[in-house]
GROMACS .gro file of C-alpha atoms in nm:
model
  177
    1UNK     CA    1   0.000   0.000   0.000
    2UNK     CA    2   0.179   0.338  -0.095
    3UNK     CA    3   0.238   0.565   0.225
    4UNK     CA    4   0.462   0.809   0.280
    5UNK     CA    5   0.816   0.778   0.412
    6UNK     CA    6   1.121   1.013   0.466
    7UNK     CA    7   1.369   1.039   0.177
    8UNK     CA    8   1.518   0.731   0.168
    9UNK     CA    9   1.875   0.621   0.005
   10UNK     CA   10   1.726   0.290  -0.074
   11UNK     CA   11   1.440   0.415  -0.403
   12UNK     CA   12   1.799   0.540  -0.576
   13UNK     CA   13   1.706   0.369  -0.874
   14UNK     CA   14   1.334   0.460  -0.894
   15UNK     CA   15   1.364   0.762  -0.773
   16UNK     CA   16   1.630   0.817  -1.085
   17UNK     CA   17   1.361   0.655  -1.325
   18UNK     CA   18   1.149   0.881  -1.246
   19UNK     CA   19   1.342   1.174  -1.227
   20UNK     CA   20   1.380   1.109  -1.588
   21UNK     CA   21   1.007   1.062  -1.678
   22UNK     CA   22   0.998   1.426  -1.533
   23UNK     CA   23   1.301   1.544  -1.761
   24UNK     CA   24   1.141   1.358  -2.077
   25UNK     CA   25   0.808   1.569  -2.011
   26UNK     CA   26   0.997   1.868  -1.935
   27UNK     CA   27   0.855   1.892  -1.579
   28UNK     CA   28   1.091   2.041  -1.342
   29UNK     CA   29   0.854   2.050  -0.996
   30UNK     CA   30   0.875   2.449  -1.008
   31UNK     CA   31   1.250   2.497  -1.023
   32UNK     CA   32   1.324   2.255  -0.739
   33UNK     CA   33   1.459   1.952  -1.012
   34UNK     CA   34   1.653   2.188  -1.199
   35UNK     CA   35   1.885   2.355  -0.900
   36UNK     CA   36   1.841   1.901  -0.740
   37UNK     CA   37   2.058   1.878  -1.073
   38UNK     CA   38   2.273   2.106  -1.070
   39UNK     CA   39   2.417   2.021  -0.717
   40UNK     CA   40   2.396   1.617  -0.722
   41UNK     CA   41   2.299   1.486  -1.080
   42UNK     CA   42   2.639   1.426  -1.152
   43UNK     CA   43   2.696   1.212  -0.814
   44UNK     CA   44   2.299   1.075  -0.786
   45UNK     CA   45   2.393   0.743  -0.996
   46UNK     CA   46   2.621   0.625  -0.736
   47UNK     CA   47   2.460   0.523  -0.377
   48UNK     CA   48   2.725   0.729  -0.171
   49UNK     CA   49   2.651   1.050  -0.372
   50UNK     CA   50   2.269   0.953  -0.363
   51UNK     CA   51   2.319   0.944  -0.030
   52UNK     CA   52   2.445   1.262  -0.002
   53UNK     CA   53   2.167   1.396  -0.190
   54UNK     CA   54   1.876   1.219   0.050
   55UNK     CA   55   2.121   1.396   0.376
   56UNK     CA   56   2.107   1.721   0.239
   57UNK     CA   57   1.707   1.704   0.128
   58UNK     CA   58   1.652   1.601   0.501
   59UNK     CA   59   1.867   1.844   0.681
   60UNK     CA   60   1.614   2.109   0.499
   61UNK     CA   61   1.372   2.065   0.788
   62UNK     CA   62   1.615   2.130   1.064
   63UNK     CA   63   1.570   2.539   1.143
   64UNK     CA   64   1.936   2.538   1.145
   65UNK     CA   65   1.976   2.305   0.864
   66UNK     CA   66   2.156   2.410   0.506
   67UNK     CA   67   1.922   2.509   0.248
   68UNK     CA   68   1.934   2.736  -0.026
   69UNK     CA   69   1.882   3.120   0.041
   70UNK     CA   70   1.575   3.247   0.144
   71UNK     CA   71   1.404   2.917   0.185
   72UNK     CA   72   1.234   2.815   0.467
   73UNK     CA   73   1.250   2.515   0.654
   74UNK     CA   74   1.075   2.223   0.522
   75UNK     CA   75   1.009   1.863   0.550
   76UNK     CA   76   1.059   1.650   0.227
   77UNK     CA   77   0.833   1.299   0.235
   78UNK     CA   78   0.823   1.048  -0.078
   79UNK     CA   79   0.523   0.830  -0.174
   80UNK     CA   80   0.660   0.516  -0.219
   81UNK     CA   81   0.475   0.147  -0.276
   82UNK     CA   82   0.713  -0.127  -0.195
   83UNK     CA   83   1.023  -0.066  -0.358
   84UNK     CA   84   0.868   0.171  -0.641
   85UNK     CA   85   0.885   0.562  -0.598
   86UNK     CA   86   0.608   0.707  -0.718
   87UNK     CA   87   0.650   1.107  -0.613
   88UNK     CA   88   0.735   1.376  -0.350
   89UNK     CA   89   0.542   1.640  -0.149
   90UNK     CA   90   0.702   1.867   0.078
   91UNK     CA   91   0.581   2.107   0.364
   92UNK     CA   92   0.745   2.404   0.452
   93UNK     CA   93   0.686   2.503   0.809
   94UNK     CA   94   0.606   2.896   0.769
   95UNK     CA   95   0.555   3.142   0.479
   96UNK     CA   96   0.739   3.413   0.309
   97UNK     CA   97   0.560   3.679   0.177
   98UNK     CA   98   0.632   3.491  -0.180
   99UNK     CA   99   0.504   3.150  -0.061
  100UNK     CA  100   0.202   3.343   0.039
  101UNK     CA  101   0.143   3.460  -0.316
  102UNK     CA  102   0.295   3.165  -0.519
  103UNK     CA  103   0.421   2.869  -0.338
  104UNK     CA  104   0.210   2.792   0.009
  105UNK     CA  105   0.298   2.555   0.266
  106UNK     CA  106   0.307   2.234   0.018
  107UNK     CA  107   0.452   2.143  -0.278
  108UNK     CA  108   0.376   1.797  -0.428
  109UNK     CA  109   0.442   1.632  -0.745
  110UNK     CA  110   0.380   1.277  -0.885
  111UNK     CA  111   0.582   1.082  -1.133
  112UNK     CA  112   0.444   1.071  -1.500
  113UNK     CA  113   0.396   0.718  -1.539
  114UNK     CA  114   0.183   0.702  -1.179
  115UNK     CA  115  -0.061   0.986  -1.250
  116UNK     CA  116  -0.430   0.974  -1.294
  117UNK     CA  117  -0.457   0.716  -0.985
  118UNK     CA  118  -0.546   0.951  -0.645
  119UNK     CA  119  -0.190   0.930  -0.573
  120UNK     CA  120  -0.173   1.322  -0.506
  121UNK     CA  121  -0.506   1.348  -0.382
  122UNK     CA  122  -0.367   1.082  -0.098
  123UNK     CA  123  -0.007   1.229  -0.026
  124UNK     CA  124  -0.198   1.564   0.024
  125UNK     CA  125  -0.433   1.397   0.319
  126UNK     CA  126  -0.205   1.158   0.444
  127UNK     CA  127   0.057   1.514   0.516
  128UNK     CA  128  -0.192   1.732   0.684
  129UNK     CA  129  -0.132   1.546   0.987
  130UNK     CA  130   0.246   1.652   1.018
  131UNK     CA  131   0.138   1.976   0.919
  132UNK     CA  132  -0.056   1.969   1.250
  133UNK     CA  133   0.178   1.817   1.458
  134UNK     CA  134   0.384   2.146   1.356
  135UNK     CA  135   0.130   2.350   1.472
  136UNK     CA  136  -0.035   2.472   1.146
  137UNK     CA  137  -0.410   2.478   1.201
  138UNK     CA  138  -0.476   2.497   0.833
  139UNK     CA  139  -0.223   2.527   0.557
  140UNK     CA  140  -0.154   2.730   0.182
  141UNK     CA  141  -0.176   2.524  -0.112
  142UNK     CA  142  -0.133   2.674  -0.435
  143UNK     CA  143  -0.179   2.600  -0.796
  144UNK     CA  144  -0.176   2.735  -1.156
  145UNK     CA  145  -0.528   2.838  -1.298
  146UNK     CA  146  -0.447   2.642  -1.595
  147UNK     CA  147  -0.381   2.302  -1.354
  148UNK     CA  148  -0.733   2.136  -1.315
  149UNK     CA  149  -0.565   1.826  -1.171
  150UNK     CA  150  -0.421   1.960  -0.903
  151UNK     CA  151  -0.700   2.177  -0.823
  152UNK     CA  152  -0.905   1.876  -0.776
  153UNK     CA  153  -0.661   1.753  -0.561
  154UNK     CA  154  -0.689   2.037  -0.350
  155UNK     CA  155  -1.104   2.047  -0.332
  156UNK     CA  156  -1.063   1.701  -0.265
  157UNK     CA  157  -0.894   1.768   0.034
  158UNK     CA  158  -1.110   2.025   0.205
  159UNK     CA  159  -0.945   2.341   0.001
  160UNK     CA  160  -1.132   2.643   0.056
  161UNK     CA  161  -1.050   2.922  -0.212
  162UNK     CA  162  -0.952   3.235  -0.122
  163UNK     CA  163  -0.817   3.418  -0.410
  164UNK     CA  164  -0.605   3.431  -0.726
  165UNK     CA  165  -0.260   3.607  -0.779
  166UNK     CA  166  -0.013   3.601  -1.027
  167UNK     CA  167  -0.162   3.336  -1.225
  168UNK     CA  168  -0.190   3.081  -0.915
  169UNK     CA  169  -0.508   2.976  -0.740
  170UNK     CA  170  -0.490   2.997  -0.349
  171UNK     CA  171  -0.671   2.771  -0.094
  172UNK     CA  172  -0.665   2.668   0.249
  173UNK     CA  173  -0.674   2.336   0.399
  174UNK     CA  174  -0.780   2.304   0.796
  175UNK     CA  175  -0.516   2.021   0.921
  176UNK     CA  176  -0.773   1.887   1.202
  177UNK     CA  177  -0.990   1.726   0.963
   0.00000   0.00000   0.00000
């Protein structure tokens, strides 16, 4: 049954299959994919530099943890189902004044080959309860207009609209649901 987990050195090579489903679609997960590969892709085939790469995406969370400027902290979790990687969601624990305009709280993407199956729609409820355990009463997601799929995702999960800016849809989840 697919569940959540913390990155994990162990889905190297699905996480790498999938990374290049994303690259052969031209997906990116914002910009997030593109800096991943500039740092690691030239050390992610090999399991220590993999490594590496799942040490630095979980020191992100720590308030005094290395990230890049002006981010946040946040808590990376994969969707995994056995051994198979299937995509990534990640909650940052406050907001800029740019993640409250364009980015929100979470960030989640799913691997090409495992859309279209409630994957997102589950990652998205099965997080709100770390979001809570944080102390966020009710979190930002965000989306573009033009992404109907992920808005869904959002209703699905109790999103309330509030507004649009900048091309991106903004909703709140409650996380005591």
């Amino acid at each position: 049954m697919p569940h959540l987990i913390s990155p994990d050195p162990r889905f190297r090579v699905s996480f790498l299959a999938a990374v290049q489903e994303n690259l052969a679609e031209d997906e990116y997960f914002g910009d997030t994919l593109k800096r991943e590969l500039a740092v690691y892709g030239d050390s992610w085939h090999e399991p220590d530099g993999f490594a590496r790469y799942v040490a630095a995406v979980r020191e992100e969370e720590l308030e005094e943890g290395r990230r890049p400027d002006g981010f946040v902290p946040g808590s990376w979790y994969w969707y995994v189902d056995g051994e198979t990687y299937l995509g990534r969601i990640q909650l940052r624990h406050r907001l800029t004044p740019h993640l409250r305009d364009h980015g929100g709280h979470i960030g989640y993407g799913v691997r090409p080959t495992a859309r279209r199956k409630g994957y997102a729609t589950a990652m998205l409820r099965d997080l709100l309860p770390y979001a809570r355990a944080l102390g966020l009463e009710r979190v930002l997601v965000t989306c573009d207009t033009t992404n109907v799929g992920s808005r869904k995702v959002i209703e699905a999960n109790g999103g309330e609209f509030e507004d649009e800016r900048g091309g991106k849809l903004r909703f709140w989840i409650r996380t005591g649901r």
